[in-house]
GROMACS .gro file of C-alpha atoms in nm:
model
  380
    1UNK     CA    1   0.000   0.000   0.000
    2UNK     CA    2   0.146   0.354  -0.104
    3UNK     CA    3   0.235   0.589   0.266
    4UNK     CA    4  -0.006   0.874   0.209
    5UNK     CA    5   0.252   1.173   0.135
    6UNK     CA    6   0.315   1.446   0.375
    7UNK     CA    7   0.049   1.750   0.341
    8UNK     CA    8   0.235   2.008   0.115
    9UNK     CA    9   0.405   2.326   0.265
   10UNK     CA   10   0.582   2.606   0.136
   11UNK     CA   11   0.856   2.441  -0.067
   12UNK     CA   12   1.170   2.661   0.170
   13UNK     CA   13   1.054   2.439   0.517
   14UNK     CA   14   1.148   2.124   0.350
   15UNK     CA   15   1.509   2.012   0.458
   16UNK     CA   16   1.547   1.836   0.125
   17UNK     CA   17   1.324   1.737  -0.218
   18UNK     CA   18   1.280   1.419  -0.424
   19UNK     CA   19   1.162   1.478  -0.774
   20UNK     CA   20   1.052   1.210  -0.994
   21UNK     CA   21   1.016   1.176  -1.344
   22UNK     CA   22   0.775   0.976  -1.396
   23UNK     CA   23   0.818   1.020  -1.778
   24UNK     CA   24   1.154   0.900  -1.737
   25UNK     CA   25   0.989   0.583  -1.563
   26UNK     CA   26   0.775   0.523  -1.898
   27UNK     CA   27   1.049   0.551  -2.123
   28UNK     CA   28   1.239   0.312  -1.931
   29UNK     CA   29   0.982   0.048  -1.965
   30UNK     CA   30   0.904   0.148  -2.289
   31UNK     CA   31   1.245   0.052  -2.346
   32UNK     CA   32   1.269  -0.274  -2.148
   33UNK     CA   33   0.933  -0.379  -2.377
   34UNK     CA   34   1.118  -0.318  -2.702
   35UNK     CA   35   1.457  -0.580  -2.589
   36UNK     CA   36   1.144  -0.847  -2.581
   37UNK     CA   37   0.926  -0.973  -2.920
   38UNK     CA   38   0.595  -0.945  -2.937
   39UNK     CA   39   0.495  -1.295  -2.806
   40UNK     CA   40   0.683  -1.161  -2.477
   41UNK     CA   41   0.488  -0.927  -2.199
   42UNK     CA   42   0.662  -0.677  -2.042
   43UNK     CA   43   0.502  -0.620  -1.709
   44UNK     CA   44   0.654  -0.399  -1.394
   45UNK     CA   45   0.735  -0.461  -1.025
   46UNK     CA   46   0.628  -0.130  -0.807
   47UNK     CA   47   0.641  -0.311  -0.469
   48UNK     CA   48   0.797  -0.128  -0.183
   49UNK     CA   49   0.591   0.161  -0.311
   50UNK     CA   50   0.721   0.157  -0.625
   51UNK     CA   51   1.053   0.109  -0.521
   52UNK     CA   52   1.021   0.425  -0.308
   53UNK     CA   53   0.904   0.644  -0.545
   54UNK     CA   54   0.554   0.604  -0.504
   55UNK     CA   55   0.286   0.339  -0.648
   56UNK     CA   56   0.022   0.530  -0.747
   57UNK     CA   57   0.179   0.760  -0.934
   58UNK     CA   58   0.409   0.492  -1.073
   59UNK     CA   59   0.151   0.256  -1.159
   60UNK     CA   60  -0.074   0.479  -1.318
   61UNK     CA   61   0.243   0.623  -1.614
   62UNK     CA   62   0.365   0.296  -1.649
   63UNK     CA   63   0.009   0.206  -1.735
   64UNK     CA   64  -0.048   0.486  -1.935
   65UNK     CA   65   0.273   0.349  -2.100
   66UNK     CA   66   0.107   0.051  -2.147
   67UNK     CA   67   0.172  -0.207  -1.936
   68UNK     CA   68  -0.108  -0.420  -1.823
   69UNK     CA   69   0.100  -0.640  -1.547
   70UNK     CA   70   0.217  -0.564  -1.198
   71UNK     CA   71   0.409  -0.723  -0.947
   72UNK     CA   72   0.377  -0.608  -0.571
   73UNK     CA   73   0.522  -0.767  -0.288
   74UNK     CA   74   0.211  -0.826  -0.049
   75UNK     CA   75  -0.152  -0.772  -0.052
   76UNK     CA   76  -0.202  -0.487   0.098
   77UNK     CA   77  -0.013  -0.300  -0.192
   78UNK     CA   78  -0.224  -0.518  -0.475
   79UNK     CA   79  -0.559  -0.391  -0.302
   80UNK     CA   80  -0.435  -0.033  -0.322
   81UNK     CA   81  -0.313  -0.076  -0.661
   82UNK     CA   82  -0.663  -0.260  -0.737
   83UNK     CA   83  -0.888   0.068  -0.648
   84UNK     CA   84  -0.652   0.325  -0.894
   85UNK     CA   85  -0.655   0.048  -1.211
   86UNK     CA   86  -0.946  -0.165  -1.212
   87UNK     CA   87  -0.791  -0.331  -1.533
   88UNK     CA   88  -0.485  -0.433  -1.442
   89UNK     CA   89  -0.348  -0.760  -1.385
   90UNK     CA   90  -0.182  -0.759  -1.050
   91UNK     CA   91   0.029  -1.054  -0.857
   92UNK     CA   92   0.126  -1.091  -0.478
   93UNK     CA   93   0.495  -1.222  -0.485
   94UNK     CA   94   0.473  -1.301  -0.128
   95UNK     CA   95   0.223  -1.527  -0.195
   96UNK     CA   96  -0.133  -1.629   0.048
   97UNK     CA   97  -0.131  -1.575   0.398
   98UNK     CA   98  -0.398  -1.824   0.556
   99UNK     CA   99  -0.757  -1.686   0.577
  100UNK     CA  100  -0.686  -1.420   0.319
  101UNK     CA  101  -0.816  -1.594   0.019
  102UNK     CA  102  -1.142  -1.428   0.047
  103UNK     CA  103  -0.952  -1.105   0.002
  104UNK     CA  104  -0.781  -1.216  -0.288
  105UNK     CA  105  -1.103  -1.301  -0.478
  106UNK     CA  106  -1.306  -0.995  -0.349
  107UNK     CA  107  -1.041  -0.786  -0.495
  108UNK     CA  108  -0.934  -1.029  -0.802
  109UNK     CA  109  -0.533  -1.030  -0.723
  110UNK     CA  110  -0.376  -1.360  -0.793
  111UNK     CA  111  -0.147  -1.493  -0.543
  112UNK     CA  112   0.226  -1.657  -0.644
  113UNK     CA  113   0.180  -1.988  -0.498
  114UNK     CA  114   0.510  -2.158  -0.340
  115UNK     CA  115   0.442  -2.476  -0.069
  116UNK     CA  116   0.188  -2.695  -0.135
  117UNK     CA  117  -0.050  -2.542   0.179
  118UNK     CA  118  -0.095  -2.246  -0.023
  119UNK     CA  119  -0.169  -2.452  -0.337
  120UNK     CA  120  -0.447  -2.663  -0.105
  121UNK     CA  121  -0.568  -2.349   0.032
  122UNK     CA  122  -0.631  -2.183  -0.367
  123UNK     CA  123  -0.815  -2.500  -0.467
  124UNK     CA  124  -1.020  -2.527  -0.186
  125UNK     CA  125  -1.159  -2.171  -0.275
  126UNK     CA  126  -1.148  -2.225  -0.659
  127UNK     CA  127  -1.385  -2.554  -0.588
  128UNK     CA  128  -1.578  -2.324  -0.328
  129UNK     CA  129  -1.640  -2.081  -0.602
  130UNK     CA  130  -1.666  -2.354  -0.850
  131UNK     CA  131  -1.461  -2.169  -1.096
  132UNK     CA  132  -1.050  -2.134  -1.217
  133UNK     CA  133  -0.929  -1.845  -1.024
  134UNK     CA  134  -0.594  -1.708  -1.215
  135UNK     CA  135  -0.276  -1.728  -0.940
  136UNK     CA  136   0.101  -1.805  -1.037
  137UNK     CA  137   0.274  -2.126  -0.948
  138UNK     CA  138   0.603  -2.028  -0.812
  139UNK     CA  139   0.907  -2.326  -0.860
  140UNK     CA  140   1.221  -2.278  -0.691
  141UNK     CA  141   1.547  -2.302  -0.933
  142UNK     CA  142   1.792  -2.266  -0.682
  143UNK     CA  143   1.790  -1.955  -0.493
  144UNK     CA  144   1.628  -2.163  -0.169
  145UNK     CA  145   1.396  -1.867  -0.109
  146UNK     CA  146   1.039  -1.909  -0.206
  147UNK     CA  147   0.868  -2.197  -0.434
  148UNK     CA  148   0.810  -2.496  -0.497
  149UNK     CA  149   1.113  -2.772  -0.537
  150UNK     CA  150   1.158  -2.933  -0.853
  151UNK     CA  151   0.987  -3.243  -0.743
  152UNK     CA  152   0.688  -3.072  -0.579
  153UNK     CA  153   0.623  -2.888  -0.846
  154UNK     CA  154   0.625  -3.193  -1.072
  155UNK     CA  155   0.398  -3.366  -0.825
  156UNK     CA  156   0.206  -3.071  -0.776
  157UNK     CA  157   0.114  -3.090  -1.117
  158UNK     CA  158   0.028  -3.460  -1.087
  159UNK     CA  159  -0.206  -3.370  -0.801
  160UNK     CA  160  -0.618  -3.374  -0.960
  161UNK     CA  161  -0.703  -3.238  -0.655
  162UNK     CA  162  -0.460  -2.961  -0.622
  163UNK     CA  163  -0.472  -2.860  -1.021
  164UNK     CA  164  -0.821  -3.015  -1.084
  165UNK     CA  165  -0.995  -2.694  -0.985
  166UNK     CA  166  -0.752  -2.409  -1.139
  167UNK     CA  167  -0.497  -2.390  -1.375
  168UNK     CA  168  -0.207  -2.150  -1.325
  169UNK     CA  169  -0.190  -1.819  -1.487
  170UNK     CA  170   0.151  -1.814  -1.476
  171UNK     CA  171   0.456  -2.030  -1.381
  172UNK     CA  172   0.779  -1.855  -1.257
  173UNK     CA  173   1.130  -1.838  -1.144
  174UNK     CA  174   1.358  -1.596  -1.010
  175UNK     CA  175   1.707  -1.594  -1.099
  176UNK     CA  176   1.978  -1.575  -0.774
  177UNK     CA  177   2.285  -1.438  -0.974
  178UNK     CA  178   2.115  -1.230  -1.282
  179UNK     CA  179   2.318  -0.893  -1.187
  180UNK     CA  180   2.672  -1.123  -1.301
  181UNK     CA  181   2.580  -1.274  -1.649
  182UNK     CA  182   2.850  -1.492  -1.679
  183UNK     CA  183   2.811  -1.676  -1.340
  184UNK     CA  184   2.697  -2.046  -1.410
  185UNK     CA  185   2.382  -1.986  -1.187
  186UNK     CA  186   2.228  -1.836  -1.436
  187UNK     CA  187   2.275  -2.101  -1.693
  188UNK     CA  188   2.178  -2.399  -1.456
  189UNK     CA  189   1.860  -2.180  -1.338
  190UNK     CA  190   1.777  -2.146  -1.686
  191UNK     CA  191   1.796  -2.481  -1.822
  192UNK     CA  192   1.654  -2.641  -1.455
  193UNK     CA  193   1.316  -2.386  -1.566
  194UNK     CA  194   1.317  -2.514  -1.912
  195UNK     CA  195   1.300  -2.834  -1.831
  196UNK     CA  196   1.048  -2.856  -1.550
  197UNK     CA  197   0.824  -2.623  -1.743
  198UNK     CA  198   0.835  -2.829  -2.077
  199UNK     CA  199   0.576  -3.073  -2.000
  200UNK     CA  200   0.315  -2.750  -1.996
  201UNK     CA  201   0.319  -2.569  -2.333
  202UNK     CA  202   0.017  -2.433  -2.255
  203UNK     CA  203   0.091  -2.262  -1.927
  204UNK     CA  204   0.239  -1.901  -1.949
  205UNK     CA  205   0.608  -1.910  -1.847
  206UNK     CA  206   0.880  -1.606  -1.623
  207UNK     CA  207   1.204  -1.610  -1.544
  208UNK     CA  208   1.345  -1.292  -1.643
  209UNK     CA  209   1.360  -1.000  -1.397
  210UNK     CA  210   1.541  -0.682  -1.538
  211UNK     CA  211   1.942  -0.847  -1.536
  212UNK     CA  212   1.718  -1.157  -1.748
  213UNK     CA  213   1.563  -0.905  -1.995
  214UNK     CA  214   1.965  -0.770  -2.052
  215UNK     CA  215   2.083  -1.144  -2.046
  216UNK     CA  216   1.866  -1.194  -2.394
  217UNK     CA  217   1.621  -1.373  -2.551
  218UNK     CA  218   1.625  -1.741  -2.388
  219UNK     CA  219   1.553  -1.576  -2.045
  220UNK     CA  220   1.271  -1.441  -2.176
  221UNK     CA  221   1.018  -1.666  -2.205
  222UNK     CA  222   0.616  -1.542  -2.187
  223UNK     CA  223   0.650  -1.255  -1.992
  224UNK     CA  224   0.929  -1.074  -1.810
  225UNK     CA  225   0.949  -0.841  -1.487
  226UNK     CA  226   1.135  -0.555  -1.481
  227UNK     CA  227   1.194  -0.363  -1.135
  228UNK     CA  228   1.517  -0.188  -1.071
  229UNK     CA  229   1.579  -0.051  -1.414
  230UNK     CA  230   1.226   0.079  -1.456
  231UNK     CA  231   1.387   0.330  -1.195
  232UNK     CA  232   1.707   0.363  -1.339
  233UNK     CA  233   1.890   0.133  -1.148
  234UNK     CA  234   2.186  -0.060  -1.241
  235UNK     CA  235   2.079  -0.429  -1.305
  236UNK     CA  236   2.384  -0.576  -1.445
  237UNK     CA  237   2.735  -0.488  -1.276
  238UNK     CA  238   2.934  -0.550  -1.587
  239UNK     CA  239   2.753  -0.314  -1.881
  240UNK     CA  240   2.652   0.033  -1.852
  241UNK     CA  241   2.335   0.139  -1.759
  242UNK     CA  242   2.146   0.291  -2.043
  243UNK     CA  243   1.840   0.336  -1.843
  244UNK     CA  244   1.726   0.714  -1.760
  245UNK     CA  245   1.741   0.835  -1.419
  246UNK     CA  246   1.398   0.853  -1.200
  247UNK     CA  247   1.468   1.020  -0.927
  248UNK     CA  248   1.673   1.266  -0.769
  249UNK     CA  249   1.762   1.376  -0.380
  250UNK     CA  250   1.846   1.747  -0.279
  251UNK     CA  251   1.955   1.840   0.031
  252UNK     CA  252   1.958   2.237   0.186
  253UNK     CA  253   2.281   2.353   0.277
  254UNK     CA  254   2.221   2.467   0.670
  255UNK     CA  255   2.576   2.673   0.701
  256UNK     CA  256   2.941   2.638   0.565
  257UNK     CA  257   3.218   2.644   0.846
  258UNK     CA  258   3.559   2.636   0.837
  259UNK     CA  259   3.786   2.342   1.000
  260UNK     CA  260   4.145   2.369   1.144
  261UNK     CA  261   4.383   2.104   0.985
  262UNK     CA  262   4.390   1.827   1.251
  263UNK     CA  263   4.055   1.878   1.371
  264UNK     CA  264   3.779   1.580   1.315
  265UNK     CA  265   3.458   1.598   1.182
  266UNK     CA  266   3.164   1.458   1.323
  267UNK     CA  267   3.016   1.154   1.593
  268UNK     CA  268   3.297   0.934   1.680
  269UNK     CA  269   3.557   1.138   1.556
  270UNK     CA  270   3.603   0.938   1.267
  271UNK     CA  271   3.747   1.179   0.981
  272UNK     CA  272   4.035   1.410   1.063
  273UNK     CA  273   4.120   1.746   0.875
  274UNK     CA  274   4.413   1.660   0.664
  275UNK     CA  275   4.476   2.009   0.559
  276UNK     CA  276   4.245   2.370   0.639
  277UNK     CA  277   3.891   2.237   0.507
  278UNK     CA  278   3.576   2.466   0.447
  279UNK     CA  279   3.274   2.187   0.531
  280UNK     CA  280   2.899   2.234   0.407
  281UNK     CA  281   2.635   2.083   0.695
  282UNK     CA  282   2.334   1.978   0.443
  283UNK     CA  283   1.973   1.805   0.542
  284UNK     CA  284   1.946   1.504   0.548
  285UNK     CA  285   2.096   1.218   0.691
  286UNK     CA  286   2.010   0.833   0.750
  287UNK     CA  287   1.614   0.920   0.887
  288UNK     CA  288   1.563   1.033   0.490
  289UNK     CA  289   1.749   0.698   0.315
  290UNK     CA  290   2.133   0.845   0.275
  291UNK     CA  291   2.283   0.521   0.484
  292UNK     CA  292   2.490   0.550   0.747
  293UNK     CA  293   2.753   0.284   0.600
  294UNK     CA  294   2.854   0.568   0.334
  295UNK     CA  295   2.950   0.737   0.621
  296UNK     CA  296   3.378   0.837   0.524
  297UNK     CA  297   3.663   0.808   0.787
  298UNK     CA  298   4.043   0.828   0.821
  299UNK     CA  299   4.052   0.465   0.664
  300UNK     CA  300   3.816   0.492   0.398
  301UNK     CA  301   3.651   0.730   0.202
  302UNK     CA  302   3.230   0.796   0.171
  303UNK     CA  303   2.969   0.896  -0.087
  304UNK     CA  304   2.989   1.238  -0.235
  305UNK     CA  305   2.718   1.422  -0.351
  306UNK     CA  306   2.794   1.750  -0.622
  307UNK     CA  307   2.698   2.094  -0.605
  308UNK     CA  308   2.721   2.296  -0.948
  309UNK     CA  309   2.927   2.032  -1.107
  310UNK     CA  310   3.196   2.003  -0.834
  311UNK     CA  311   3.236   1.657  -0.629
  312UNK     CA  312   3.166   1.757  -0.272
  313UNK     CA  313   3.333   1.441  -0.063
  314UNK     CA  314   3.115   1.307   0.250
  315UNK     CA  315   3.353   1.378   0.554
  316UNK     CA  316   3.297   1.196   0.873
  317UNK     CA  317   3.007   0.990   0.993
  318UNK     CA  318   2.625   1.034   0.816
  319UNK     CA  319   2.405   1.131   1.110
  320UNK     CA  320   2.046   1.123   1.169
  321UNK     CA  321   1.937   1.439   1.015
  322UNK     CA  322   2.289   1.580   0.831
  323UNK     CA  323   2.581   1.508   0.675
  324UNK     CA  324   2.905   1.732   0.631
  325UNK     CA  325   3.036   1.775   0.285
  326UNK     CA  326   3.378   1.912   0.175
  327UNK     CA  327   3.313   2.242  -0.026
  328UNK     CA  328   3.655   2.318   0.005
  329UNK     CA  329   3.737   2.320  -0.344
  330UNK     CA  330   3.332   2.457  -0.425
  331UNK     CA  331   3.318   2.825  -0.580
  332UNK     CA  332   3.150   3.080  -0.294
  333UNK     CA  333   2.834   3.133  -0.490
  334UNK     CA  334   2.758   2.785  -0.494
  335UNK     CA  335   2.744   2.792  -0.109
  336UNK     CA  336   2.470   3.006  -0.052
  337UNK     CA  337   2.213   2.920   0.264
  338UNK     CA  338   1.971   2.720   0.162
  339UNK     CA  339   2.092   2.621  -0.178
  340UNK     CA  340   1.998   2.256  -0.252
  341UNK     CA  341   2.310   1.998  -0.280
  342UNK     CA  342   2.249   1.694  -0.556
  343UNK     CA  343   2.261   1.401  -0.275
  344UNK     CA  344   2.183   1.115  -0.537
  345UNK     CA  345   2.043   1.195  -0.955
  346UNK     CA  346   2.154   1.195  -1.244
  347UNK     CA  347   2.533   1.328  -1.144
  348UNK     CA  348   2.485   1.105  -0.878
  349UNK     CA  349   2.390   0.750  -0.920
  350UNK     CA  350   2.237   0.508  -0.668
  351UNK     CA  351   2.451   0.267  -0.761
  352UNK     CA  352   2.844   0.464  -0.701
  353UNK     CA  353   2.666   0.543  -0.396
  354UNK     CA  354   2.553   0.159  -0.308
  355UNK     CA  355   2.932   0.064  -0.375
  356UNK     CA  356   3.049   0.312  -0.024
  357UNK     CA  357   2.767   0.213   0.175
  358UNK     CA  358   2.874  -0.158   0.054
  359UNK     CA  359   2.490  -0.258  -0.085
  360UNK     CA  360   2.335  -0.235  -0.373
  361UNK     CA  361   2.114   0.044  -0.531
  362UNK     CA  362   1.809  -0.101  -0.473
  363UNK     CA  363   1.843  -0.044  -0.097
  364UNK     CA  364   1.902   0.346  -0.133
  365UNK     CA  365   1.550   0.383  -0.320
  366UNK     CA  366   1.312   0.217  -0.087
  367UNK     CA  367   1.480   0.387   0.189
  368UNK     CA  368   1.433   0.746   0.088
  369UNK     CA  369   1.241   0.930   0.344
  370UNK     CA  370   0.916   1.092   0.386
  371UNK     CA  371   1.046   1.424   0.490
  372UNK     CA  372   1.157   1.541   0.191
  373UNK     CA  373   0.929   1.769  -0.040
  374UNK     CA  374   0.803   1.548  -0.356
  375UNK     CA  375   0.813   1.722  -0.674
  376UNK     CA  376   0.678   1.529  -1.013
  377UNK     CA  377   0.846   1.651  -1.294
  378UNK     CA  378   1.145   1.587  -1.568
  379UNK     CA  379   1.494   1.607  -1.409
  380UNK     CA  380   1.621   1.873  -1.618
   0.00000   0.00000   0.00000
């Protein structure tokens, strides 16, 4: 379910703004459906409200785009998604919790099915409604995470009673290593899928998240699922990222101070002065999504964010509610109170950030905060 967003005020009490293009997130899929032919669907994960950028907005361009598909995480987010587009096809990754069928139905959300209690519990209410009710079968290729085994799929398939009253919408996958294409995961997941999956021509086939839609055609299969490069995340750590930026984080500069050499910046006293430094304190800190572990210190450096063009280094440890950037070598005018600082954007992407705070990009969207103004428009 999308957080309601914080009433609006005037635009100079926000500590920071996140603006989001969502036509940036269109053109993204719209380039994710063209690396697939046309007997391929290109649908879109927007769980974690839309990867932290917001699901109803998201969900609503990226149908507009035309995508028909969506993957949320759990079912709360499907019903919200449900009540904005009544046309949709939507899937719960995380599958059925017990006594929530009913929901499911009311609100006509299929469920990915992964143990065989959730499959008893679907065709229980498929023979109580005496009619197929679309859900995914979920089979587990070797990421040990959700889905069936091998063999209980097979025998899951077997089962009259399980598959006598519904046949799945969709069987799927989900690849453990798709970010490194050349890992031998991939291959084994690949050809494990193929070959459980044969036996059912007729049943609609996934595999491919965004790394499988850049991995080619034979990940492909009936339908792929795009998340993190819809937002312009890095999905393979070997090829550039042609996908557009989404989003972008400013932060207010609060006040530019000078700092003795010697002196340390900072809790802990982590970072020392290594020669006369001039330090911007800017708004925002770990509360609004800009982790702690990019924090910098004496024996390793941190994020950066840039300010007019120039690199402004992270000094000393992120805290709650600011961070400290070097602005040493940053021309006067660019220092001005209140100025907004480029914290992550197109100059500064998720993922060089993810590689300081050792994670991956993914974790910096769905962490951004709620106290930052939200602006929909093109980053220009």
């Amino acid at each position: 379910m999308s957080i309601p967003e914080p009433p609006p005020f005037p635009s100079d009490l926000y500590g920071g703004r996140l603006t989001i293009d969502l036509e940036a997130l269109a053109a993204n899929w719209t380039e994710l459906n063209g690396k697939v032919d046309s007997r391929t669907e290109c649908a879109a994960a927007i769980k974690a409200d839309a990867y932290g950028l917001g699901q109803e907005r998201a969900g609503q361009a990226l149908f507009e785009a035309g995508c028909r598909t969506f993957f949320v995480a759990v079912a709360t987010e499907a019903i919200a998604l449900r009540a904005q587009l009544p046309q949709a096809v939507i899937y719960v990754l995380n599958g059925l919790f017990p006594g929530t069928e009913d929901h499911f139905v009311r609100h006509h959300i299929r469920p990915v099915l992964g143990s065989f209690c959730e499959l008893r519990d679907w065709a229980h209410i498929c023979k109580a409604a005496g009619q197929n009710l679309p859900a995914a079968v979920h089979v587990d290729t070797g990421i040990h995470r959700l889905g069936l085994s091998p063999a209980e799929f097979s025998a899951a398939m077997a089962d009259s009673d399980l598959l006598g009253p519904f046949v799945p919408s969709l069987v799927m996958s989900h690849l453990a290593c798709g970010s490194v294409p050349a890992h031998p995961m991939n291959r084994r997941q690949l050809d494990l899928f193929r070959e459980i999956t044969a036996p059912f021509p007729q049943i609609p086939r996934s595999l491919a998240n965004s790394a499988g839609i850049l991995m080619g055609s034979d990940f492909h299969f009936d339908l792929v699922r795009p998340g993190i490069a819809l937002y312009g995340g890095q999905a393979i750590d070997t090829q550039a990222n042609t996908m557009r930026p989404v989003a972008r984080v400013e932060a207010r500069i609060m006040l530019v101070r000078d700092v003795p050499e010697g002196d340390t910046i900072g809790y802990g006293a982590r970072q020392t002065a290594t020669r006369p430094l001039r330090n911007a304190v800017v708004s925002a800190g770990y509360a609004d999504g800009m982790l702690r572990r990019a924090s910098s210190s004496d024996e390793r450096p941190g994020g950066f964010a840039m300010i007019g063009g120039y690199r402004a280094p992270i000094l000393g440890c992120i805290s709650m509610d600011m961070i400290t950037l070097d602005v040493t070598d940053v021309p006067q005018e660019l220092l001005q109170r209140g100025a907004l600082v480029e914290m992550l954007g197109p100059n500064v992407a998720a993922s060089d950030l993810a590689a300081y705070a050792e994670t991956i990009d993914y974790e910096y969207l769905t962490s951004l905060g709620r106290r930052f103004e939200r602006v929909y428009a093109p980053l220009t």
